[in-house]
XYZ file of C-alpha atoms in Angstrom:
688
model
C -56.317 61.602 169.247
C -53.182 59.939 171.088
C -55.633 57.650 172.858
C -57.455 56.546 169.916
C -54.148 55.704 167.947
C -52.705 53.628 170.644
C -56.218 51.715 170.776
C -55.943 51.064 167.230
C -52.037 49.985 167.191
C -52.966 47.672 170.151
C -55.752 46.023 168.173
C -53.356 45.489 165.166
C -50.708 43.789 167.368
C -53.359 41.434 168.895
C -54.728 40.782 165.448
C -51.069 40.245 163.777
C -50.186 37.888 166.870
C -53.247 35.709 166.433
C -52.930 35.446 162.695
C -49.131 34.339 163.315
C -50.288 31.686 165.902
C -52.954 30.343 163.519
C -50.515 30.351 160.584
C -47.865 28.334 162.868
C -50.533 25.855 164.100
C -51.760 25.263 160.639
C -48.350 24.546 159.316
C -47.620 21.998 161.799
C -50.758 20.004 160.659
C -49.406 16.619 158.947
C -51.127 15.856 155.574
C -52.460 12.679 156.711
C -54.745 14.544 159.452
C -56.244 16.602 156.558
C -60.300 15.821 157.112
C -62.528 15.474 154.108
C -65.600 17.643 153.773
C -68.414 15.807 155.964
C -72.184 15.839 154.574
C -73.908 18.967 155.180
C -76.436 19.291 157.997
C -79.399 21.205 156.949
C -81.014 23.744 159.079
C -84.282 23.175 157.714
C -85.658 20.771 154.743
C -88.971 20.227 152.940
C -90.006 17.553 150.413
C -88.397 19.637 147.554
C -86.107 22.076 149.643
C -83.354 22.172 151.949
C -81.365 25.305 153.871
C -78.078 25.141 155.278
C -77.580 27.888 157.955
C -75.117 26.808 160.301
C -71.559 28.233 159.335
C -69.377 25.624 157.744
C -66.079 25.946 155.905
C -67.008 23.004 153.330
C -69.460 20.259 153.337
C -70.787 17.828 150.568
C -74.289 17.868 149.380
C -75.731 14.848 147.128
C -77.714 16.243 144.246
C -81.014 14.726 144.151
C -83.140 13.897 141.163
C -84.560 16.926 139.561
C -86.058 18.548 136.643
C -85.197 22.103 137.618
C -82.891 23.003 140.678
C -82.581 26.302 142.051
C -79.868 27.674 144.600
C -79.788 30.937 146.402
C -76.624 31.517 148.112
C -76.355 34.363 150.929
C -73.060 35.569 152.110
C -72.814 36.597 155.782
C -73.284 40.015 157.247
C -70.472 41.886 158.561
C -70.213 42.780 162.571
C -71.373 45.982 163.949
C -68.708 48.415 165.541
C -69.056 49.102 169.084
C -70.024 52.617 170.077
C -67.479 55.382 170.769
C -66.679 56.965 174.205
C -65.480 60.585 175.103
C -62.709 61.650 177.111
C -63.283 64.732 178.951
C -60.195 66.544 179.926
C -61.414 70.116 180.091
C -63.141 70.051 183.545
C -60.641 72.264 185.080
C -60.444 74.534 182.129
C -57.103 73.119 180.832
C -56.619 70.088 178.221
C -58.593 69.342 175.405
C -61.343 66.617 175.013
C -60.544 63.354 173.067
C -63.198 60.736 171.589
C -62.070 56.902 171.833
C -63.458 54.843 169.038
C -64.065 51.188 169.116
C -62.485 48.596 166.831
C -64.012 47.628 163.535
C -66.521 44.920 163.539
C -65.576 41.523 161.886
C -66.209 40.927 158.350
C -68.576 38.218 157.395
C -67.468 34.899 155.367
C -68.600 33.948 151.881
C -71.131 31.336 151.131
C -70.791 28.879 148.082
C -72.566 26.272 146.318
C -70.316 24.463 143.877
C -68.976 27.708 141.811
C -71.875 30.055 142.926
C -70.724 32.468 145.707
C -72.236 35.186 147.968
C -69.445 37.272 149.585
C -69.427 38.533 152.979
C -70.158 41.868 154.019
C -67.504 44.359 155.640
C -67.601 44.699 159.357
C -68.708 48.021 160.651
C -65.957 50.774 160.747
C -63.793 48.926 158.322
C -61.591 51.082 156.138
C -62.958 48.873 152.974
C -66.415 49.522 153.463
C -68.197 47.401 151.007
C -71.249 44.963 151.158
C -70.711 41.461 149.973
C -71.479 40.784 146.207
C -72.753 37.671 144.534
C -71.094 35.833 141.590
C -71.277 33.033 139.074
C -75.051 33.040 139.312
C -78.017 33.558 137.096
C -78.648 36.486 139.339
C -76.237 38.616 141.526
C -77.011 41.066 144.089
C -74.590 43.134 146.060
C -75.362 43.380 149.596
C -78.522 41.243 149.321
C -77.594 38.406 151.609
C -77.599 37.918 155.117
C -77.822 41.346 157.221
C -74.812 43.019 159.025
C -74.655 43.738 162.636
C -75.783 46.912 164.325
C -73.208 49.436 165.422
C -73.039 50.024 169.215
C -74.431 53.116 171.016
C -72.157 55.859 172.069
C -71.424 56.634 175.600
C -73.437 59.789 176.887
C -72.393 61.807 179.914
C -72.893 65.210 181.266
C -70.427 68.302 181.745
C -71.708 71.357 183.666
C -75.083 69.862 183.643
C -75.096 69.685 179.821
C -75.160 66.335 178.241
C -71.997 65.212 176.156
C -72.800 62.337 173.358
C -70.275 60.298 171.763
C -70.919 58.759 168.193
C -72.618 55.465 167.509
C -70.421 52.658 166.209
C -70.984 51.778 162.242
C -73.291 48.856 161.243
C -71.855 45.905 159.605
C -72.745 45.416 155.786
C -74.983 42.880 154.230
C -73.406 39.904 152.565
C -73.806 39.277 148.869
C -76.518 37.179 147.187
C -76.196 34.596 144.072
C -78.944 32.614 142.526
C -78.786 30.091 139.791
C -81.075 27.616 138.224
C -79.983 24.207 136.809
C -81.516 22.242 134.054
C -81.969 18.493 134.263
C -78.972 16.723 133.918
C -76.625 19.751 134.404
C -75.892 18.506 138.217
C -75.150 15.051 139.236
C -73.384 13.202 142.027
C -71.939 15.766 145.115
C -71.024 19.393 145.253
C -69.297 21.212 147.849
C -71.331 23.880 149.933
C -69.885 26.294 152.559
C -71.713 28.704 154.804
C -70.210 31.920 155.868
C -70.309 32.823 159.563
C -71.541 36.532 160.519
C -68.794 38.875 161.592
C -68.450 39.336 165.339
C -69.371 42.761 166.756
C -66.638 44.867 168.438
C -66.877 45.903 172.169
C -67.837 49.602 173.008
C -65.022 52.090 173.674
C -64.416 53.373 177.199
C -64.815 56.949 178.061
C -64.160 59.250 181.299
C -65.534 62.384 182.623
C -62.733 64.807 183.668
C -59.245 63.573 184.033
C -59.467 62.557 187.728
C -60.055 59.044 186.486
C -62.180 58.050 189.265
C -64.173 54.950 188.802
C -67.345 56.597 189.329
C -66.427 59.023 186.201
C -65.614 56.099 184.003
C -68.114 54.769 181.306
C -68.214 52.390 178.343
C -70.234 52.582 174.844
C -72.425 49.906 173.722
C -71.051 46.751 171.754
C -71.761 46.025 168.311
C -73.860 43.087 167.422
C -72.632 40.141 165.106
C -73.762 39.983 161.668
C -76.130 37.294 160.593
C -74.746 34.000 159.329
C -74.744 33.116 155.717
C -76.944 30.487 154.218
C -77.432 28.382 151.038
C -81.077 27.344 150.134
C -81.629 24.682 147.308
C -85.424 24.098 145.910
C -85.952 21.604 143.095
C -88.819 20.309 141.229
C -89.224 16.507 140.725
C -87.820 15.091 137.759
C -90.247 14.355 134.884
C -91.139 10.756 135.066
C -90.460 8.231 132.143
C -93.128 5.848 130.667
C -93.080 2.018 129.767
C -94.230 0.666 126.427
C -93.617 -3.076 125.576
C -91.430 -3.405 128.666
C -88.838 -0.781 127.557
C -88.677 2.732 129.077
C -89.850 5.765 126.946
C -88.357 9.133 128.229
C -90.248 12.050 128.846
C -91.121 13.853 125.456
C -90.215 10.719 123.536
C -92.572 8.851 121.164
C -92.937 5.655 119.836
C -95.047 3.796 116.973
C -97.574 1.375 118.206
C -100.116 -0.789 116.370
C -103.568 -1.486 116.920
C -103.045 -5.279 116.282
C -100.020 -7.452 115.859
C -101.253 -9.120 112.709
C -103.804 -8.254 110.196
C -105.290 -10.476 107.261
C -103.975 -10.512 103.933
C -105.376 -7.582 102.159
C -105.646 -5.321 105.037
C -103.120 -2.615 106.287
C -101.634 -2.176 109.697
C -103.172 0.685 111.591
C -100.667 2.585 113.706
C -100.489 5.809 116.100
C -97.359 7.654 117.615
C -97.564 7.542 121.436
C -95.615 10.195 123.438
C -94.650 10.232 126.946
C -95.449 13.248 129.051
C -94.398 12.883 132.776
C -95.129 9.441 132.861
C -98.249 9.344 130.997
C -98.099 7.618 127.394
C -100.562 8.967 125.182
C -102.909 6.917 122.895
C -104.081 3.365 123.427
C -102.415 0.830 120.848
C -100.357 -1.871 122.559
C -98.421 -3.677 120.075
C -94.862 -2.628 118.949
C -95.020 -4.228 115.493
C -97.566 -5.445 112.950
C -97.352 -8.000 109.998
C -99.615 -8.603 107.260
C -100.630 -12.255 106.987
C -99.521 -14.141 103.875
C -102.299 -14.803 101.345
C -103.645 -18.389 100.958
C -102.019 -20.310 98.257
C -103.971 -20.044 94.886
C -105.690 -22.772 92.945
C -106.213 -23.499 89.234
C -108.163 -25.459 86.868
C -106.767 -26.516 83.337
C -109.283 -27.668 80.786
C -109.986 -29.548 78.424
C -108.276 -32.658 80.183
C -107.500 -33.919 76.521
C -107.512 -32.778 72.843
C -106.187 -33.997 69.614
C -104.504 -31.688 66.902
C -102.711 -32.535 63.649
C -99.070 -31.636 63.759
C -98.350 -27.917 62.804
C -101.708 -27.016 64.693
C -102.142 -25.372 67.620
C -103.989 -26.427 70.674
C -106.058 -24.029 73.271
C -105.954 -24.736 76.891
C -108.160 -22.646 79.074
C -107.469 -22.084 82.823
C -108.944 -20.399 85.726
C -107.137 -19.318 88.833
C -108.875 -18.714 92.439
C -106.884 -16.497 94.902
C -104.392 -13.985 94.275
C -101.638 -15.587 92.297
C -98.490 -13.489 91.380
C -97.276 -15.789 88.932
C -98.758 -18.804 86.662
C -96.849 -21.103 84.319
C -97.719 -23.883 81.984
C -95.057 -26.266 81.488
C -92.617 -23.554 82.552
C -93.972 -21.094 80.171
C -95.347 -17.713 81.901
C -98.841 -16.919 81.218
C -100.983 -13.900 82.706
C -101.967 -14.841 86.509
C -105.478 -13.395 85.861
C -108.774 -14.994 86.944
C -109.143 -16.644 83.461
C -107.317 -16.873 80.471
C -105.912 -19.209 77.641
C -102.820 -20.922 76.368
C -102.263 -21.880 72.757
C -99.044 -24.313 72.291
C -98.180 -26.002 69.190
C -96.464 -29.318 70.121
C -95.113 -31.507 67.490
C -95.551 -34.568 69.645
C -98.103 -35.726 72.321
C -97.428 -33.446 75.382
C -99.094 -33.281 78.903
C -99.489 -29.886 80.307
C -99.421 -28.843 83.841
C -100.041 -25.443 85.275
C -98.591 -23.916 88.317
C -99.829 -20.881 90.377
C -98.040 -19.002 93.141
C -98.119 -16.169 95.566
C -96.434 -15.681 98.845
C -98.414 -18.180 100.564
C -97.201 -21.068 98.481
C -98.274 -22.834 95.172
C -100.534 -25.328 93.744
C -100.709 -27.448 90.518
C -103.600 -28.519 88.172
C -103.689 -30.761 85.214
C -102.505 -32.317 83.346
C -104.070 -31.562 80.277
C -103.097 -33.766 77.318
C -102.638 -32.942 73.759
C -102.384 -35.759 71.345
C -100.682 -34.698 68.178
C -101.131 -36.799 64.754
C -97.977 -36.563 62.858
C -97.978 -34.986 59.318
C -98.000 -37.146 56.470
C -94.480 -37.453 54.813
C -94.040 -35.226 51.841
C -94.376 -37.188 48.242
C -91.385 -38.874 47.203
C -89.250 -37.963 44.212
C -90.528 -34.706 43.035
C -88.343 -32.076 44.876
C -85.029 -33.371 45.669
C -81.796 -32.023 46.972
C -79.872 -30.710 44.213
C -76.514 -32.088 43.032
C -72.971 -30.420 43.601
C -71.278 -28.771 46.704
C -74.087 -26.928 48.322
C -74.792 -25.605 51.813
C -78.381 -26.089 52.986
C -80.516 -23.395 54.689
C -81.941 -25.450 57.900
C -84.847 -24.835 60.327
C -88.149 -23.382 59.394
C -90.304 -20.522 58.181
C -93.450 -19.500 59.447
C -96.688 -17.675 58.068
C -99.531 -16.794 60.057
C -101.716 -17.970 57.157
C -100.148 -21.369 56.232
C -98.314 -22.111 59.462
C -94.654 -23.596 59.308
C -92.983 -25.200 56.278
C -89.592 -27.152 56.716
C -86.580 -25.683 54.739
C -84.778 -28.973 55.180
C -85.971 -32.670 55.555
C -83.648 -33.099 58.758
C -86.049 -31.220 60.549
C -88.814 -33.751 60.280
C -86.475 -36.467 60.351
C -87.521 -37.832 56.887
C -84.415 -37.478 54.890
C -83.535 -40.572 52.951
C -86.042 -41.622 50.098
C -87.812 -38.384 50.897
C -84.660 -36.222 51.132
C -85.608 -32.437 50.565
C -84.352 -29.080 51.169
C -83.133 -25.479 49.967
C -79.607 -25.090 49.655
C -76.989 -22.328 48.551
C -74.000 -22.877 45.944
C -70.696 -21.012 46.001
C -72.075 -17.864 43.822
C -75.228 -17.557 46.552
C -77.716 -18.980 44.115
C -80.638 -21.078 45.968
C -82.040 -24.179 44.607
C -84.181 -26.956 45.753
C -87.533 -27.158 47.777
C -89.056 -26.836 51.077
C -92.277 -28.433 52.486
C -95.603 -27.294 54.010
C -98.239 -29.693 55.246
C -100.746 -26.911 54.311
C -99.727 -25.895 50.826
C -97.072 -28.585 49.984
C -93.732 -27.744 47.963
C -92.126 -24.385 48.098
C -89.428 -24.106 45.514
C -86.496 -22.054 45.277
C -85.022 -23.665 41.941
C -84.552 -21.511 39.035
C -86.792 -23.735 36.405
C -89.777 -23.167 38.853
C -89.081 -19.185 38.869
C -88.767 -18.268 35.211
C -92.314 -16.525 35.260
C -91.882 -14.223 38.379
C -93.627 -11.112 38.470
C -90.932 -8.563 38.315
C -86.936 -8.031 38.644
C -84.697 -11.090 38.759
C -86.509 -14.299 39.403
C -83.517 -16.266 40.682
C -83.538 -16.741 44.484
C -79.994 -15.745 45.811
C -78.079 -14.808 48.905
C -76.551 -11.319 47.871
C -73.042 -9.767 48.449
C -74.734 -8.094 51.357
C -76.178 -11.399 52.694
C -80.003 -10.495 51.875
C -82.159 -13.030 50.245
C -83.229 -11.850 47.086
C -85.451 -12.898 43.976
C -88.461 -15.131 44.486
C -89.618 -18.563 45.880
C -92.771 -20.393 44.585
C -95.546 -22.432 45.976
C -95.965 -25.211 43.402
C -99.527 -25.396 43.839
C -99.998 -21.808 42.911
C -101.804 -21.194 39.512
C -104.003 -24.291 40.106
C -107.692 -24.466 40.618
C -107.418 -25.106 44.305
C -105.201 -21.700 44.711
C -107.826 -19.583 43.811
C -106.169 -18.164 40.825
C -103.028 -17.111 43.090
C -99.679 -17.522 41.165
C -97.838 -19.131 44.173
C -94.925 -16.489 44.073
C -93.283 -15.381 47.450
C -91.021 -12.353 47.332
C -87.808 -12.492 49.266
C -87.327 -8.852 49.183
C -88.733 -5.645 48.298
C -89.253 -1.647 49.102
C -92.070 0.591 50.285
C -91.581 -0.579 52.935
C -88.006 -2.307 52.864
C -88.395 -5.815 53.760
C -86.520 -9.164 53.377
C -84.680 -11.847 55.342
C -80.991 -10.812 56.153
C -78.291 -13.276 57.275
C -77.023 -12.409 60.752
C -73.291 -12.791 62.130
C -74.371 -15.916 63.834
C -75.872 -17.560 60.796
C -79.552 -16.913 61.694
C -81.718 -14.651 59.542
C -84.019 -11.796 60.685
C -86.649 -10.276 58.512
C -89.653 -11.456 56.474
C -90.772 -12.290 52.825
C -93.925 -11.359 51.536
C -96.326 -13.827 49.895
C -99.292 -11.736 48.541
C -102.628 -11.842 50.494
C -102.714 -15.708 50.446
C -99.610 -16.305 52.427
C -98.669 -12.949 54.048
C -95.846 -12.283 55.794
C -93.234 -15.129 55.867
C -90.954 -15.229 59.289
C -87.367 -16.667 58.428
C -86.132 -16.098 61.969
C -85.813 -19.682 62.657
C -83.788 -20.306 59.540
C -79.920 -20.151 59.372
C -77.065 -21.158 56.822
C -73.237 -21.241 57.228
C -73.014 -19.475 53.866
C -71.657 -15.939 54.087
C -71.748 -13.904 50.988
C -70.876 -10.605 52.575
C -68.338 -9.069 49.946
C -68.286 -5.446 51.586
C -66.908 -6.476 55.105
C -64.747 -4.162 56.686
C -65.141 -1.467 54.356
C -66.371 2.375 54.584
C -68.814 3.881 52.163
C -70.706 7.229 52.051
C -74.457 8.300 52.695
C -74.805 11.366 51.199
C -71.709 13.817 51.419
C -71.554 14.123 55.179
C -71.983 10.469 56.527
C -69.423 7.815 56.473
C -70.742 4.229 56.801
C -68.844 1.042 58.246
C -69.796 -2.657 57.025
C -68.612 -5.166 59.135
C -67.786 -8.755 58.426
C -71.383 -9.655 58.555
C -72.569 -7.252 56.131
C -74.164 -5.281 58.981
C -73.965 -1.393 58.205
C -73.707 1.539 60.703
C -72.928 4.964 60.846
C -69.289 5.450 61.508
C -68.764 9.336 61.536
C -70.520 12.496 60.510
C -68.671 15.080 58.531
C -69.037 18.921 59.073
C -68.980 21.169 56.220
C -66.790 21.835 54.593
C -65.470 18.469 55.324
C -66.898 15.744 53.434
C -67.488 11.885 53.080
C -65.260 10.160 50.404
C -65.940 6.446 49.376
C -63.336 4.117 51.223
C -62.205 6.650 53.458
C -62.696 6.140 57.255
C -62.269 9.818 57.803
C -63.629 13.099 56.738
C -61.753 14.740 53.868
C -61.491 18.435 53.217
C -61.484 20.437 49.933
C -57.944 20.856 48.628
C -56.281 24.556 48.262
C -57.090 26.150 44.765
C -55.269 28.931 43.289
C -57.816 31.034 41.292
C -56.547 33.013 38.373
C -57.615 36.714 38.200
C -56.511 39.250 35.540
C -53.094 38.337 34.143
C -52.303 36.507 37.777
C -52.228 32.803 38.353
C -53.760 33.062 41.784
C -50.303 31.903 43.158
C -48.038 34.475 45.194
C -46.709 36.766 42.358
C -44.696 40.216 42.449
C -45.430 42.332 39.509
C -43.221 43.949 38.539
C -40.477 41.675 40.237
C -37.571 43.782 39.149
C -37.638 47.575 40.308
C -35.222 50.234 40.867
C -34.063 50.552 44.428
C -36.282 52.900 46.413
C -39.526 52.260 44.201
C -42.503 50.225 44.958
C -44.250 47.080 43.599
C -47.368 44.833 43.833
C -48.006 41.471 45.481
C -50.699 39.372 44.102
C -52.444 36.313 45.423
C -55.939 34.297 45.238
C -56.394 31.277 47.326
C -59.473 29.128 48.090
C -60.421 26.442 50.670
C -58.222 28.127 53.344
C -58.918 29.000 56.864
C -56.463 32.047 56.835
C -53.426 33.596 55.088
C -50.618 35.857 55.986
C -48.247 37.569 53.362
C -45.027 39.004 54.914
C -41.611 40.034 54.180
C -38.352 41.006 56.037
C -38.874 44.658 55.408
C -41.786 44.934 57.604
C -44.545 44.576 54.990
C -47.198 42.075 56.461
C -50.895 41.381 55.639
C -52.848 38.872 57.963
C -56.517 37.785 57.946
C -58.766 40.435 56.847
C -55.965 42.621 55.521
C -54.696 39.429 53.683
C -58.330 39.668 52.004
C -59.601 36.513 53.841
C -63.374 35.774 54.113
C -64.469 33.310 56.588
C -67.822 32.597 54.570
C -65.976 31.857 51.146
C -62.902 30.605 52.899
C -60.865 32.638 50.396
C -57.883 34.885 50.860
C -57.150 37.422 47.951
C -54.983 40.488 47.135
C -57.929 41.366 44.647
C -57.270 41.911 41.064
C -55.001 45.087 41.478
C -52.783 43.567 44.000
C -51.446 45.110 47.113
C -48.883 47.903 47.052
C -45.623 47.331 48.695
C -43.348 49.641 50.864
C -40.155 51.020 49.106
C -37.914 48.242 47.885
C -34.100 49.186 48.454
C -32.788 45.697 48.084
C -33.524 42.020 47.049
C -36.661 40.946 49.206
C -38.473 37.670 49.667
C -42.206 37.434 50.296
C -43.618 34.490 51.952
C -47.427 33.354 51.619
C -48.428 31.227 54.479
C -51.859 29.778 54.747
C -53.819 27.194 57.203
C -55.883 24.902 55.142
C -59.465 24.034 56.427
C -58.488 20.811 58.227
C -56.676 23.410 60.535
C -53.505 21.349 60.378
C -51.993 21.214 56.873
C -49.850 24.632 56.094
C -49.539 25.894 52.851
C -46.152 28.202 52.001
C -45.097 29.824 48.979
C -42.794 32.376 48.221
C -41.785 35.131 45.723
C -38.962 37.610 45.272
C -38.429 41.129 44.051
C -35.083 42.346 42.942
C -33.500 45.567 42.493
C -31.647 46.929 39.507
C -27.875 47.611 39.872
C -27.026 51.455 39.893
C -24.333 52.141 37.101
C -21.986 55.248 37.420
C -20.152 56.862 34.326
C -16.574 57.862 34.657
């Protein structure tokens, strides 16, 4: 045992000295002489693989283009321990035999790729006797890397013709293995690779047969073998190829929209497909990156007849046809339907040329002109119906009937004022007088002397206080043989349905008069006057009991507010009102807060009476603690009444003068009602 211990001590001293020398030498290297890692030299390679098997403390490896890359890192194996040898000291019958053991084998070094590591295996005979482990890989195997060295055979000799065996050295352990697969793009540029060296095998121990130490009695066990070096193997698949479309790259898996043609005729649709890149092959066959629909050709038109003649007040008829797809069509700036054919009926007052324009996205074209010659109307007869004397304001403009056409309400419209002056006007009281003129039916009078035999109601034509035309007008030719028995009256307003022209805020009229079946409805929308007879401007009125109406300065009435029961509308008020509080007599009580009797002896009780309507709620209370609220005060939400009932409510004992208070909230929820009543106690007299 002493020989073995000395052997180990000597090895530790040698190892410690070697470590010290290396440390001293390393510490003397200047920073400027530190070498950067050189490119790795492979021990084998293929088109998509490379293996680094030569020990290297660190080299650089340039990552190739790849789709997936797998690295397998094997740590180096530990060296084998040399065999043991026996020292035979018992040959002469004295002493004891000992066994000399060899030093442990060297540890294998780790191999690495970036952060993936396979640890080196322990040398045979190490006190820490562990196989190498893998780390930072997708798969890690302990002891799955390079193989450790074999232990040396023990020395064999004979004693007294009997064989004496020494133990074999321990095998070195395998290095660790780690494997990791990287997806495309996970690695790029350069990584550091290191390949571990296998641990060295230790020499076999020396032995001796008997203590004479003669050379021919000496022997040595077998040496341990070194462990295998580590390795780093990299394999990869080629990157998935991109595609090209219209000169631009398309990544693998990406898609583009392609079209069958770059342009298609108007009315057609662009046909497309989705083309997807699959490892350099682009699906589909369409070649164009975009497609447009050609604009249509500009439409053309015809406008007929080229000429026609009408009398003033009549309508012309222009017929048109359109070729091509027009999106808009106008005749002298007036829009018409852009259909294949159609007509337009203008009513010019002077001779007019008409041109049609048809358009679409492709452009526009004109056709025409078509000329409509207008024969002017003869002037009205002179002297029969003139403008009345006095201060009056005219109604200017026109009225229109689908039966008789236009009629002038004032001579200025036709430019014939002078000897032929006529017109309908309004005086300060709102009465109308004067005549209008129709080329088809003659004079239309609003003068009182022509209206005395009107069919019903007030015959006078007036502009009422609500700015409505009321009463009658009359066609003076009515009642003649030519009128077919029609009396010529035109009703300015009526009901069932409601009708009648009404003056608007800007002075124009809106609405229709009615001229029986001979004239039909007469439209006053092109008439106007400066007279404003509105007498209800800025006022409030009621519609029923729950609606407040507001009338503005143009006599336009609108709903202003709606009252919710029990609130109600009151004429002239802009707010909803509520019924006032009512005290209802019952029995011999007035309905007000009363105490009966109001004069009692101390220690007696009395009764409190009340009966109030049109309140939300009431409370009766006193400083002595008496209190009746809500239902206890006899309040009923349906009748809006609070009452003590005809018999009243009994108080507590009255010991002193006490004031009872009635407090109610009126229906508007705001106005309070307060009343009070007092009960007094009679004084106590004492006899002497």
